Short mmCIF file of C-alpha atoms in Angstrom, two decimals:
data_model
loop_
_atom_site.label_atom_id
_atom_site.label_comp_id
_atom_site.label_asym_id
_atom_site.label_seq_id
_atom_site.Cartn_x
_atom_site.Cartn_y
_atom_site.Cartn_z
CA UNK A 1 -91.68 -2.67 48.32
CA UNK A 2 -92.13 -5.31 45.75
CA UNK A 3 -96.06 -5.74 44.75
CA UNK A 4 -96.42 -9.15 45.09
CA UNK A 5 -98.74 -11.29 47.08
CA UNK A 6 -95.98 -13.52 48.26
CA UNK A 7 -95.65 -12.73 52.17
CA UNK A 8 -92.97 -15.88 52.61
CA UNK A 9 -91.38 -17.96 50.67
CA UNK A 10 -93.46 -20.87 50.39
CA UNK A 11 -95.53 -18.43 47.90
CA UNK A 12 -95.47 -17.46 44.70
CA UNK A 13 -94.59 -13.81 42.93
CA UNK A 14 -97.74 -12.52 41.29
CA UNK A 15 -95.94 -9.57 39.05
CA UNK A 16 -92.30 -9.68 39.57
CA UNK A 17 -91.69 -7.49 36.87
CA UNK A 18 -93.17 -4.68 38.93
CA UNK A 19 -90.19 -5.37 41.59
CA UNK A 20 -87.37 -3.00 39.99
CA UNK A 21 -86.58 -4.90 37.57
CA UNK A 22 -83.64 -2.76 36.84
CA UNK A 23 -82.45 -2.51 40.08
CA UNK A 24 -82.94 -5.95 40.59
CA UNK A 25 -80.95 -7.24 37.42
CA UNK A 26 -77.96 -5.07 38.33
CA UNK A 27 -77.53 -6.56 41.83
CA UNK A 28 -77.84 -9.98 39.66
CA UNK A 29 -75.17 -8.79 37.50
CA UNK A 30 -72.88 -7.98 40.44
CA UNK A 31 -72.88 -10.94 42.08
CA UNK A 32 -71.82 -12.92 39.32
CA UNK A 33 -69.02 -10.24 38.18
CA UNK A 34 -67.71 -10.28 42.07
CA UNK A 35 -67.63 -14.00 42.19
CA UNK A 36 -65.43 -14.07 38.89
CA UNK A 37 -63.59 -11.21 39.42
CA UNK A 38 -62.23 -12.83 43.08
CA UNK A 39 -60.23 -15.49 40.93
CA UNK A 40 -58.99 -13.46 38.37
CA UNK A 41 -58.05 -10.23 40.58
CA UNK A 42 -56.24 -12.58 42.99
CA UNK A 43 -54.16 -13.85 40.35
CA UNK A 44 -52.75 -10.31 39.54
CA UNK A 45 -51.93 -9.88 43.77
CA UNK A 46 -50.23 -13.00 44.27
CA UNK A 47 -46.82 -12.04 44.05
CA UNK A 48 -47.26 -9.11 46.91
CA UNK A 49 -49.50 -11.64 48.98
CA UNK A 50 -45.99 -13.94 48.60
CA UNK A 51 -44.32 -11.21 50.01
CA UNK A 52 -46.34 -9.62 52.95
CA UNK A 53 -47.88 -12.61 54.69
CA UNK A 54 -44.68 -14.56 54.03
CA UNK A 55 -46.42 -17.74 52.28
CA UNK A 56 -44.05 -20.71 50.87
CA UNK A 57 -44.68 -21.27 47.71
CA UNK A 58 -46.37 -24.41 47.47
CA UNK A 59 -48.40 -22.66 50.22
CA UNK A 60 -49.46 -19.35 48.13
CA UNK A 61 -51.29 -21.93 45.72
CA UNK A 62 -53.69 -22.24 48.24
CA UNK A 63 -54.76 -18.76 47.99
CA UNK A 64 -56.75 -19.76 44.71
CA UNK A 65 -56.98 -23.29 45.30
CA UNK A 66 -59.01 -23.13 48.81
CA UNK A 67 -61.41 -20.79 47.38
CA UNK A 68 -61.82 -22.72 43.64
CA UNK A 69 -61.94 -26.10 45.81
CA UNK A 70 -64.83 -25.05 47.92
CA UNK A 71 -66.69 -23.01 45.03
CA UNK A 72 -67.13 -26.16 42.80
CA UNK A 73 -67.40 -28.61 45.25
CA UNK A 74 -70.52 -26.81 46.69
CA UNK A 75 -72.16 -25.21 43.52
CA UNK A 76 -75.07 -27.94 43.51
CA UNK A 77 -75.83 -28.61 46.74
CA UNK A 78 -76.12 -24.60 46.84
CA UNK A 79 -78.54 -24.62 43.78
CA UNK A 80 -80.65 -27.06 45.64
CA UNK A 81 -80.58 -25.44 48.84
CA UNK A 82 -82.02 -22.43 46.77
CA UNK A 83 -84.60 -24.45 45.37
CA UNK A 84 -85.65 -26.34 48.33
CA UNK A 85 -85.48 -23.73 51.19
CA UNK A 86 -86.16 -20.10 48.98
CA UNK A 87 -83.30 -18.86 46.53
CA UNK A 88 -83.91 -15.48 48.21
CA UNK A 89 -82.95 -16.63 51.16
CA UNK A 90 -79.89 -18.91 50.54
CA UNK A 91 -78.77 -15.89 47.68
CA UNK A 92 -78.60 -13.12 51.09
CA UNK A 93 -76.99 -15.22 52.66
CA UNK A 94 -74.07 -16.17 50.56
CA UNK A 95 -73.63 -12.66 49.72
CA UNK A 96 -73.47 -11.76 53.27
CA UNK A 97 -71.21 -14.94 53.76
CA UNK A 98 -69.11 -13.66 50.88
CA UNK A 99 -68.84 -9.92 51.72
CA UNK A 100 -67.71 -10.71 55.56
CA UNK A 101 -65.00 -13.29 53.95
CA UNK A 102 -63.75 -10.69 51.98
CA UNK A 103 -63.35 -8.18 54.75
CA UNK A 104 -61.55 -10.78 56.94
CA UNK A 105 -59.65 -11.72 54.21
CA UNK A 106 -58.60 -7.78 53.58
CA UNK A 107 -57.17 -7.41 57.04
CA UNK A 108 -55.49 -11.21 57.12
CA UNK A 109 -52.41 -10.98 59.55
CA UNK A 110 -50.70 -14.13 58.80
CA UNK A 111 -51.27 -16.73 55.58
CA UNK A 112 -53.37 -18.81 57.67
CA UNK A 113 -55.99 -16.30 58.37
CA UNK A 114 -56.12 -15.66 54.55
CA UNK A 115 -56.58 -19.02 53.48
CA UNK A 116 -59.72 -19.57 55.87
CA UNK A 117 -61.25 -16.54 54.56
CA UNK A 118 -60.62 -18.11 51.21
CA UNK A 119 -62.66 -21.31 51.94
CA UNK A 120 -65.66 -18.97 53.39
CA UNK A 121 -65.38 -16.81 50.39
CA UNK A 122 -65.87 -19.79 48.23
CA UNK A 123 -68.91 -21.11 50.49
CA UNK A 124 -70.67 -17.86 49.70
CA UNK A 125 -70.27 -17.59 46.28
CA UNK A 126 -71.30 -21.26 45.62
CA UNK A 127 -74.83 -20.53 47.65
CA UNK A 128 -75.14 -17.20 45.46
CA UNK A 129 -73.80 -17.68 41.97
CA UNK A 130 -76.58 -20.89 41.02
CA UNK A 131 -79.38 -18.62 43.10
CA UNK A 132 -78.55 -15.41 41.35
CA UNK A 133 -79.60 -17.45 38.22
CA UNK A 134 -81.75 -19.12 39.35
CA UNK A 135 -83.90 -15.84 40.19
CA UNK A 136 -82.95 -14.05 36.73
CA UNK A 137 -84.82 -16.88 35.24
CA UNK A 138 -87.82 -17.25 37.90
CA UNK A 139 -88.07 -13.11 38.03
CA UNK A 140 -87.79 -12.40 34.34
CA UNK A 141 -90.97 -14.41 33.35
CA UNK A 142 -91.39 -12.13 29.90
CA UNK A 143 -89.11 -14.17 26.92
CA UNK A 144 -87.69 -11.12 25.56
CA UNK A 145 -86.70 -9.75 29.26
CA UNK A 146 -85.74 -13.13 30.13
CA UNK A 147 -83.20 -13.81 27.38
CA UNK A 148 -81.54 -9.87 27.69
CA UNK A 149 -80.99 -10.94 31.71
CA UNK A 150 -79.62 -13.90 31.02
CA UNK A 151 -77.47 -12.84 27.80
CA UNK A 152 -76.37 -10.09 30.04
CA UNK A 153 -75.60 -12.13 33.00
CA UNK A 154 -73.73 -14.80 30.67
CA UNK A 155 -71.76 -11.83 29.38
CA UNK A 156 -70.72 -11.14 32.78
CA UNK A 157 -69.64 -14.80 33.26
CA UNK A 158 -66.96 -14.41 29.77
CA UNK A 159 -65.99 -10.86 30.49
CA UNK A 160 -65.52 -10.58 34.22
CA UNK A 161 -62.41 -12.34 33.82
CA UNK A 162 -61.09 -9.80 31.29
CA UNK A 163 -62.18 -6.95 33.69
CA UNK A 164 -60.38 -8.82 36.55
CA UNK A 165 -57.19 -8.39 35.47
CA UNK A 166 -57.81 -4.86 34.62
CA UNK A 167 -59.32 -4.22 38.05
CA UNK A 168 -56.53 -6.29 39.76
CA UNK A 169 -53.67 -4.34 37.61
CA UNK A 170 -55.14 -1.63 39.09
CA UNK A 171 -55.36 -2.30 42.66
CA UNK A 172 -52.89 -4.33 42.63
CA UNK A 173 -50.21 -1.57 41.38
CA UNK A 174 -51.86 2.11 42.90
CA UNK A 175 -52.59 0.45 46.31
CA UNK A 176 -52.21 -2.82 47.71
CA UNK A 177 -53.05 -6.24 47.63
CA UNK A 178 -55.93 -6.32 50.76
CA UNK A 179 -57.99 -3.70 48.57
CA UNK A 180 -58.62 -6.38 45.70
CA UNK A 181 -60.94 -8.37 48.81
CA UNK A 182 -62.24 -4.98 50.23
CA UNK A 183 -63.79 -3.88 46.81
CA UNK A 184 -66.16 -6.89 47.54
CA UNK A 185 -67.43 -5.32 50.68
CA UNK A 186 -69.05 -1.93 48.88
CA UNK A 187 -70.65 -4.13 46.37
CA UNK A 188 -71.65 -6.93 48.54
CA UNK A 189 -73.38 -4.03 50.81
CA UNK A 190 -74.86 -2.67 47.92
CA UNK A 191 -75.91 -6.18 46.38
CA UNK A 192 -77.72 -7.28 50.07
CA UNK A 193 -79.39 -3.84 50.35
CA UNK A 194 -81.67 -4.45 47.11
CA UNK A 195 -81.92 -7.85 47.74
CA UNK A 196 -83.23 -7.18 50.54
CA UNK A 197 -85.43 -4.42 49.77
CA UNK A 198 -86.80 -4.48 46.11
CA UNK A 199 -85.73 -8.65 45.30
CA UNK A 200 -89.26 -10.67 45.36
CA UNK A 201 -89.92 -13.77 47.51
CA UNK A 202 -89.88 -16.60 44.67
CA UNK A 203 -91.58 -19.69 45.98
CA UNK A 204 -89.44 -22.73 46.78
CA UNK A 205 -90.12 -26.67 45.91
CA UNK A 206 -90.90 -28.59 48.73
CA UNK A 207 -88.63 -32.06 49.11
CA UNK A 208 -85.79 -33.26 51.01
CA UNK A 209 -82.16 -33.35 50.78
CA UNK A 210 -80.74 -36.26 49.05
CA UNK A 211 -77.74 -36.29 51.51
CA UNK A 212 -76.07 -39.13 50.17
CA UNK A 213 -75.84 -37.26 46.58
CA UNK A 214 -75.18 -34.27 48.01
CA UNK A 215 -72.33 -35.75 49.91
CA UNK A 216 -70.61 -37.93 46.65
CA UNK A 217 -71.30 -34.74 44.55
CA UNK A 218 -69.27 -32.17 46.86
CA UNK A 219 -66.73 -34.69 47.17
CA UNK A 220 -66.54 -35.77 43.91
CA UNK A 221 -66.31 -32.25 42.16
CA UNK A 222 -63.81 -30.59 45.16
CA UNK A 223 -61.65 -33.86 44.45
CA UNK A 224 -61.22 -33.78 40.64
CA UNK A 225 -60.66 -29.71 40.94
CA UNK A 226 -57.84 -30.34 42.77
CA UNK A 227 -56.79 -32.99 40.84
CA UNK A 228 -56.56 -31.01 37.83
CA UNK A 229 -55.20 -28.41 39.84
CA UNK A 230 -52.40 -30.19 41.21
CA UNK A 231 -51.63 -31.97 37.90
CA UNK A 232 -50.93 -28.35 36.68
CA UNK A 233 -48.65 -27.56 39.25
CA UNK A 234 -46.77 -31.13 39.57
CA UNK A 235 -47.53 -33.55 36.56
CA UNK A 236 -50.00 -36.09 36.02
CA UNK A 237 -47.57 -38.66 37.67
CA UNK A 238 -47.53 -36.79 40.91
CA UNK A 239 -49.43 -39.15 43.41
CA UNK A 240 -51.46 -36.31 45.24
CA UNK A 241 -52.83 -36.05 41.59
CA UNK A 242 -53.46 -39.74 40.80
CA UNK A 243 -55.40 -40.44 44.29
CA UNK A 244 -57.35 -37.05 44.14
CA UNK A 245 -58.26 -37.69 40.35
CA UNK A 246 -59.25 -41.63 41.28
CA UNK A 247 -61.11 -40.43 44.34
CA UNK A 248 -63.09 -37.54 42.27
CA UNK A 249 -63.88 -40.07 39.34
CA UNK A 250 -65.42 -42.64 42.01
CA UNK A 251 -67.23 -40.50 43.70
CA UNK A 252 -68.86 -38.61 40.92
CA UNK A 253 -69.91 -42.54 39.43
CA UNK A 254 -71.52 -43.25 42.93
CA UNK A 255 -73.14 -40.02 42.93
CA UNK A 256 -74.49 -40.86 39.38
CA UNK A 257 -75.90 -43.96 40.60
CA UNK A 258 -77.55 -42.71 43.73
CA UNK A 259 -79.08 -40.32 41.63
CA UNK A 260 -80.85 -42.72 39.15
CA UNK A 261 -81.97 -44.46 41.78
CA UNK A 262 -82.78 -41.58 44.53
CA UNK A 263 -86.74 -40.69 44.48
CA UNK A 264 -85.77 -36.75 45.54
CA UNK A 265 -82.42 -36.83 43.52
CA UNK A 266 -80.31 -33.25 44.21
CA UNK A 267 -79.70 -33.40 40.20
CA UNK A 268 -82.05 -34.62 37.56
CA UNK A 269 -80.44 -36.17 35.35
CA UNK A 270 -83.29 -35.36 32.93
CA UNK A 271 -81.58 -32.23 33.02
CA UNK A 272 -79.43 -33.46 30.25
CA UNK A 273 -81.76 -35.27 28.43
CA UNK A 274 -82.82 -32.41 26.16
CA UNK A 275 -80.51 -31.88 23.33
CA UNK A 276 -79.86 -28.64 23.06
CA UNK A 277 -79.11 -28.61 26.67
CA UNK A 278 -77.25 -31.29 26.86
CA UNK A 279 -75.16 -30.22 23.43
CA UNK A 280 -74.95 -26.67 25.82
CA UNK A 281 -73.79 -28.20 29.08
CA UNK A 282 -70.97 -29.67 26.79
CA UNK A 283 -69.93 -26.93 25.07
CA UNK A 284 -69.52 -25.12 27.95
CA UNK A 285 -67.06 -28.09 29.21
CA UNK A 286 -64.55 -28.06 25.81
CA UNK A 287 -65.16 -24.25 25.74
CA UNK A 288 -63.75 -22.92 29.03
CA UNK A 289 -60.96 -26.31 28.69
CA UNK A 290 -59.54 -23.93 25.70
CA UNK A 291 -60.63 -20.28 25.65
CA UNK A 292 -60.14 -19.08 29.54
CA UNK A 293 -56.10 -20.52 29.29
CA UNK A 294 -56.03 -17.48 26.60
CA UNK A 295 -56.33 -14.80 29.90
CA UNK A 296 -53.27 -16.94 32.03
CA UNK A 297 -50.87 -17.56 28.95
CA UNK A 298 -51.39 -14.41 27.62
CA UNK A 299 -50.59 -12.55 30.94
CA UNK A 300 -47.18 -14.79 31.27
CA UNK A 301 -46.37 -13.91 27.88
CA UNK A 302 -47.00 -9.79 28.51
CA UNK A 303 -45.45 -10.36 31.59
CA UNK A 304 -42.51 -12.43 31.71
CA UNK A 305 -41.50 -12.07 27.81
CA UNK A 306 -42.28 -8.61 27.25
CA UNK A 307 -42.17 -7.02 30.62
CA UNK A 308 -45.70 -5.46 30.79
CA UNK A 309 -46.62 -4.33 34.51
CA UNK A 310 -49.67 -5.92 35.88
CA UNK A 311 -52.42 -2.85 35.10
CA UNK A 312 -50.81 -2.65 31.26
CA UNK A 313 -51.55 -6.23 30.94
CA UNK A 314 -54.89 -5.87 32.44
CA UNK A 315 -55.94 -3.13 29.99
CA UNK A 316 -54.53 -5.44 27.32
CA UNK A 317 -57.86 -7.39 27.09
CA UNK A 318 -60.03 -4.23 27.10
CA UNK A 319 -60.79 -5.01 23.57
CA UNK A 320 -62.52 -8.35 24.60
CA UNK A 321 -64.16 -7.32 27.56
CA UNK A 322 -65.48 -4.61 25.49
CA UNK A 323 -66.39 -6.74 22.41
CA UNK A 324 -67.86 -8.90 24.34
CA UNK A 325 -70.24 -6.55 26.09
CA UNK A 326 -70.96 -5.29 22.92
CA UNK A 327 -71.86 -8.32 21.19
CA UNK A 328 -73.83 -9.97 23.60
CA UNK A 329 -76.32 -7.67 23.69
CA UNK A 330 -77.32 -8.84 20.38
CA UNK A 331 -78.36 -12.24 21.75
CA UNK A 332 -81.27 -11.89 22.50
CA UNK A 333 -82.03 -10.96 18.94
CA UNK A 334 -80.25 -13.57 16.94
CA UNK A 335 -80.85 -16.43 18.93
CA UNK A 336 -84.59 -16.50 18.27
CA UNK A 337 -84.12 -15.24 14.91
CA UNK A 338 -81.77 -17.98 13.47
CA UNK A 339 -81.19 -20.58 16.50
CA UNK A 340 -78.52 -21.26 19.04
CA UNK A 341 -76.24 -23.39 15.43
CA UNK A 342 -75.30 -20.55 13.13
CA UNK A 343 -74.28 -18.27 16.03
CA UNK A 344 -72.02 -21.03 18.35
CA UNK A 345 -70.59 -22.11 15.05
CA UNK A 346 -69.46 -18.17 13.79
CA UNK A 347 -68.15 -17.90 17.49
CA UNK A 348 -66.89 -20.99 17.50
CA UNK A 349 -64.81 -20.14 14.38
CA UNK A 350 -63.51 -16.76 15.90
CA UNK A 351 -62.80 -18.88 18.93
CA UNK A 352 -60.53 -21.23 16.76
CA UNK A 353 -58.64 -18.55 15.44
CA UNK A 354 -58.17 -16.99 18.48
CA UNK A 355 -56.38 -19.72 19.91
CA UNK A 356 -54.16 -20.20 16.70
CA UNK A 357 -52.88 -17.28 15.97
CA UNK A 358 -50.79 -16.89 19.41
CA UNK A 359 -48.83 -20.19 17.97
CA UNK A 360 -47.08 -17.62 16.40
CA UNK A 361 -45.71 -15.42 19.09
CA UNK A 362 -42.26 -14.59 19.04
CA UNK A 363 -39.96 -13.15 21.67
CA UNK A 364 -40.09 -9.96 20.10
CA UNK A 365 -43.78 -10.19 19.22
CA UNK A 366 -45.60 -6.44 20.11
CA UNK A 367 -48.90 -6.18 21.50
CA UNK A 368 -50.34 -4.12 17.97
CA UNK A 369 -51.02 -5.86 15.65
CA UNK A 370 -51.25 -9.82 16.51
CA UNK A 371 -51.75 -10.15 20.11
CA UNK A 372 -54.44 -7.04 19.49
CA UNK A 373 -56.15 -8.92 16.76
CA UNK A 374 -55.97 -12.56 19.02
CA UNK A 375 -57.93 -10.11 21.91
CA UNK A 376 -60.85 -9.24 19.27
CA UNK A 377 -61.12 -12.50 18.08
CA UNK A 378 -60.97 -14.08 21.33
CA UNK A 379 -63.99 -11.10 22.45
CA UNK A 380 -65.96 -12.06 19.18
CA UNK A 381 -65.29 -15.77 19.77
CA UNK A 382 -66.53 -16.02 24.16
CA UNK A 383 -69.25 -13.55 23.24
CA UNK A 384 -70.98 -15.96 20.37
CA UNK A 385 -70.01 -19.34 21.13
CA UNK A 386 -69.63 -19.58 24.36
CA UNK A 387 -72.62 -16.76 26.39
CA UNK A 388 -75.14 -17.47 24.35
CA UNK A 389 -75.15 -21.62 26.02
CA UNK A 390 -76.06 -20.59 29.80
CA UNK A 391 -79.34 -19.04 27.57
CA UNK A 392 -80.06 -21.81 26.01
CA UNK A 393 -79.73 -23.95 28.88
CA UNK A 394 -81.80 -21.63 31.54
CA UNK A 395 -84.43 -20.72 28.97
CA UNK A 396 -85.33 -24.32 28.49
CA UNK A 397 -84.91 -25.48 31.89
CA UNK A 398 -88.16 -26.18 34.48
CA UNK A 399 -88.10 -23.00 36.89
CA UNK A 400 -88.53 -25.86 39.78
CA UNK A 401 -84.96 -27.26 38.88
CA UNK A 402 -83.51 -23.40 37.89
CA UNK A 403 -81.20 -23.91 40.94
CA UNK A 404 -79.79 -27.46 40.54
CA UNK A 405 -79.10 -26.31 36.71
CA UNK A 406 -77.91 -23.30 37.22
CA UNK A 407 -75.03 -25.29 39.95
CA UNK A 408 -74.95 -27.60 37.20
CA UNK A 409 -73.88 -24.71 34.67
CA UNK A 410 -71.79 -23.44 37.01
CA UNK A 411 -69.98 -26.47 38.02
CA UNK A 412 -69.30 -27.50 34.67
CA UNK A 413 -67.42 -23.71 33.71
CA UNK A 414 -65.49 -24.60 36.57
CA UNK A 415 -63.76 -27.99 36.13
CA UNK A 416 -63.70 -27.54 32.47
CA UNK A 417 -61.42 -24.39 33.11
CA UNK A 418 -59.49 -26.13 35.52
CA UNK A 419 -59.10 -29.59 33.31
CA UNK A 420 -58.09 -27.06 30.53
CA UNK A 421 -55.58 -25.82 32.52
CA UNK A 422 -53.88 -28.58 33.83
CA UNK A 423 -53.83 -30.44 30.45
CA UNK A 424 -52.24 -27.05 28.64
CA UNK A 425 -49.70 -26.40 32.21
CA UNK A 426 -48.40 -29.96 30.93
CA UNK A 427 -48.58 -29.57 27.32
CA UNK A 428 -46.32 -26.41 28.33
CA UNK A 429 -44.21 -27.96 30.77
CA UNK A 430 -42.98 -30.84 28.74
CA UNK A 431 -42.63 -27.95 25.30
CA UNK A 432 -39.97 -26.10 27.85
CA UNK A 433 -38.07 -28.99 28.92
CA UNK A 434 -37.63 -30.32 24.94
CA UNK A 435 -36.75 -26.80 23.92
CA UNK A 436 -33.52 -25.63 23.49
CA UNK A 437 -32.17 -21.76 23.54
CA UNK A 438 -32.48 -18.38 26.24
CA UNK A 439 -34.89 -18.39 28.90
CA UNK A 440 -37.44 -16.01 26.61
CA UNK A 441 -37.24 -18.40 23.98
CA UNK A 442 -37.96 -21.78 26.00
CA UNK A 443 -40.31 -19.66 27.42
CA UNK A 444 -42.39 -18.63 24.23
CA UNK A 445 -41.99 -22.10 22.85
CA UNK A 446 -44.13 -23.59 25.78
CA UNK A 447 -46.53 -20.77 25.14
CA UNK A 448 -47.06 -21.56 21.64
CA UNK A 449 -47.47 -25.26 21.89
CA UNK A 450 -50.27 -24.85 24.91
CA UNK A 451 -51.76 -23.03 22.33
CA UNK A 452 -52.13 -25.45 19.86
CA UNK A 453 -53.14 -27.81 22.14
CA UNK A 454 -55.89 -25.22 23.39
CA UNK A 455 -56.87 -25.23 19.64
CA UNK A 456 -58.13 -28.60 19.55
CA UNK A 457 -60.29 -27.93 22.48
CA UNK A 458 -62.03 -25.52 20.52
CA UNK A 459 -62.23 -27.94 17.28
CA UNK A 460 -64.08 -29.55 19.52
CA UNK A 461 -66.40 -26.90 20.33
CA UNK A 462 -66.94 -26.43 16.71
CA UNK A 463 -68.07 -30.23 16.06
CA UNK A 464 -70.39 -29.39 19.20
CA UNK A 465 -72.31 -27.01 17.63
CA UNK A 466 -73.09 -29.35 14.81
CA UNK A 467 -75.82 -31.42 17.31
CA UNK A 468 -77.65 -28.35 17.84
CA UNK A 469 -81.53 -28.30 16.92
CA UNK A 470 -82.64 -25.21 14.91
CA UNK A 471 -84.91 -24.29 17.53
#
């Protein structure tokens, strides 16, 4: 047991470090691959989901909607929960939430059934994912320890979706669609049996809920996420989109004011005050708007252009997932050495050129060399502009707010990805309807030109890193 002198959680951990650390880090790491492999693997199933549970297809959206809805919506108020009633606590029990979602989910009869489990899958990972940092950072006292877990955790963040499709191609094409949720149930066992046997007591911050932010914030974020969802799927002019975008922008300005004026506000907007973090926080936005569209235009273009099956396209981006293992490790080295600038501008660079290059695809376009070469770029660029901000912004944060910031973090991954997306699904949409030729070609044409657009987003990454502080 862990040698602490923390018998509840209202104390503190006298020599975490003597907890199995090890053991400890790697149920850490776990959590946050499961919670980012269950979008990406899902991706790769949906076609056989279609199929078995008989969904319509405006219907099957909600497959990854219900659970990306719920996730962001809930991300702070789960960071706070951490912080105010024991991150040890509200981590268990989001992985147990999680784990049992996925097992109802893996023997779903009808759509319905799948679509709840969905919505309690996201619930769970939104009270683990800002917890699970949240204790890296409070567990991992030592700087040097501290910034491997967390460079190792971020890595986990950029690479699990790589690794996804890998592990979905898999599944998805040796054995069936219910065993990409049932893989979640070993490691969600294994995750809750050394939390709950090595994983410290970390003391919580007293307070109170600020109910009204916590209620503006959930609504806000769920609301915008599905506005940028649904502008993907039907255009910015599609009402659903306008009222859910107007709603999610009002609600997130109320929840702005209550928290200025809120005495126990459920996110300090200090938070952002620092510049490095706040230069992090928005980095992290622009970032995931531009480099996580590489994984789903990429996989259309294998896919529908070239006719790759689902596990060759997965192993496709084994070169980034691999790079990007490989390189982060070195994080914890060169950002004390020469400062979070040099590093998120290099990355940013390879990130820029990642995105570029697949403006020239072609319909006959093989995998070796350019769409090889746009895989280690994109590994080089994720690994050193984009891992090396959830650092910065955990190392620098209070441990008393590590929850709310790590939600924060979280949050912000989430709608930028999704705002990404939407903006590129219409940059693509309107390139297909202007183009002109076969099917393949109109196809690749809309690939190219999201592309570019994906591009800018990470110009503006690079003019980002240009705020960072040397230190």
């Amino acid at each position: 047991m862990p040698n602490t002198a923390a018998s509840s959680e209202n104390q503190v951990v006298q020599n975490p470090l003597s907890v199995r650390p090890g053991l400890v880090l790697t149920a850490l790491l776990i959590c946050q691959l499961m919670i980012v492999l269950d979008v990406t693997v899902m991706n790769v199933a949906l076609p056989r989901i279609k199929s078995d549970l008989h969904f319509s297809a405006t219907g099957l959206a909600w497959v990854i909607d219900a659970y990306t809805l719920v996730f962001g919506g809930l991300l702070l108020l789960g960071g706070r929960a951490g912080d105010m009633l024991g991150r040890r606590r509200i981590f268990i029990a989001g992985i147990a939430l999680f784990t049992l979602a996925s097992l109802l989910g893996g023997l779903a009869p009808a759509a319905g059934w799948l679509v709840v489990a969905r919505v309690a899958q996201g619930a769970g990972a939104a009270m683990a994912g800002p917890n699970a940092l949240a204790l890296l950072t409070t567990i991992f006292t030592e700087p040097k320890a501290r910034l491997r877990a967390l460079a190792l955790y971020s890595g986990m963040a950029g690479a699990g979706f790589a690794i996804g499709l890998i592990v979905g191609g898999f599944l998805t094409e040796w054995f069936t669609w219910r065993s990409v949720l049932f893989i979640n149930v070993p490691l969600g066992v294994l995750v809750l049996f050394v939390a709950l046997r090595y994983m410290p007591v970390v003391a919580r911050q007293p307070g109170r809920l600020d109910l009204p932010g916590a209620v503006t914030s959930t609504a806000g974020v769920a609301a915008l996420v599905y506005g940028f969802v649904s502008a993907g799927s039907h255009g910015w002019n599609d009402a659903v989109t306008d009222v859910s975008l107007i709603i999610g922008s009002v609600m997130i300005v109320a929840f702005v004011v209550i928290e200025l004026r809120s005495e126990a506000p459920l996110l300090q907007l200090r938070l952002f005050a620092d510049r490095n973090r706040g230069v992090a926080y928005f980095n992290l936005f622009v970032g995931y708007m531009g480099s996580m569209s590489m994984f789903f235009f990429l996989t259309l273009y294998m896919q529908d252009v070239r006719g790759m099956g689902p596990l060759t396209t997965g192993l496709a981006f084994l070169p980034t997932a691999v790079l990007m293992f490989a390189l982060i490790r070195l994080i914890p080295w060169l950002l004390p050495k020469f400062g979070p600038k040099p590093m998120t501008m290099i990355g940013s660079l390879f990130l820029i050129a990642g995105l570029v290059l697949p403006t020239q695809l072609s319909t006959d376009t093989a995998y070796f060399p350019l769409v090889f070469i746009v895989a280690v770029l994109m590994g080089c660029g994720t690994a050193l502009a984009l891992m090396p901000l959830g650092v910065i912004i955990m190392t620098s944060v209070p441990s008393s707010s590590a929850g709310v910031a790590g939600g924060a973090l979280q949050t912000i991954q989430q709608t930028g990805a999704a705002l990404g997306l939407a903006i590129l699904v219409t940059v693509f949409g309107a390139s297909e309807q202007g183009a002109v030729g076969p099917p393949d070609q109109v196809l690749v044409s809309g690939i190219t030109a999201a592309f570019a657009a994906a591009a800018v987003m990470g110009v503006l990454n690079f003019l980002g890193t240009f705020a960072f502080r040397r230190v």
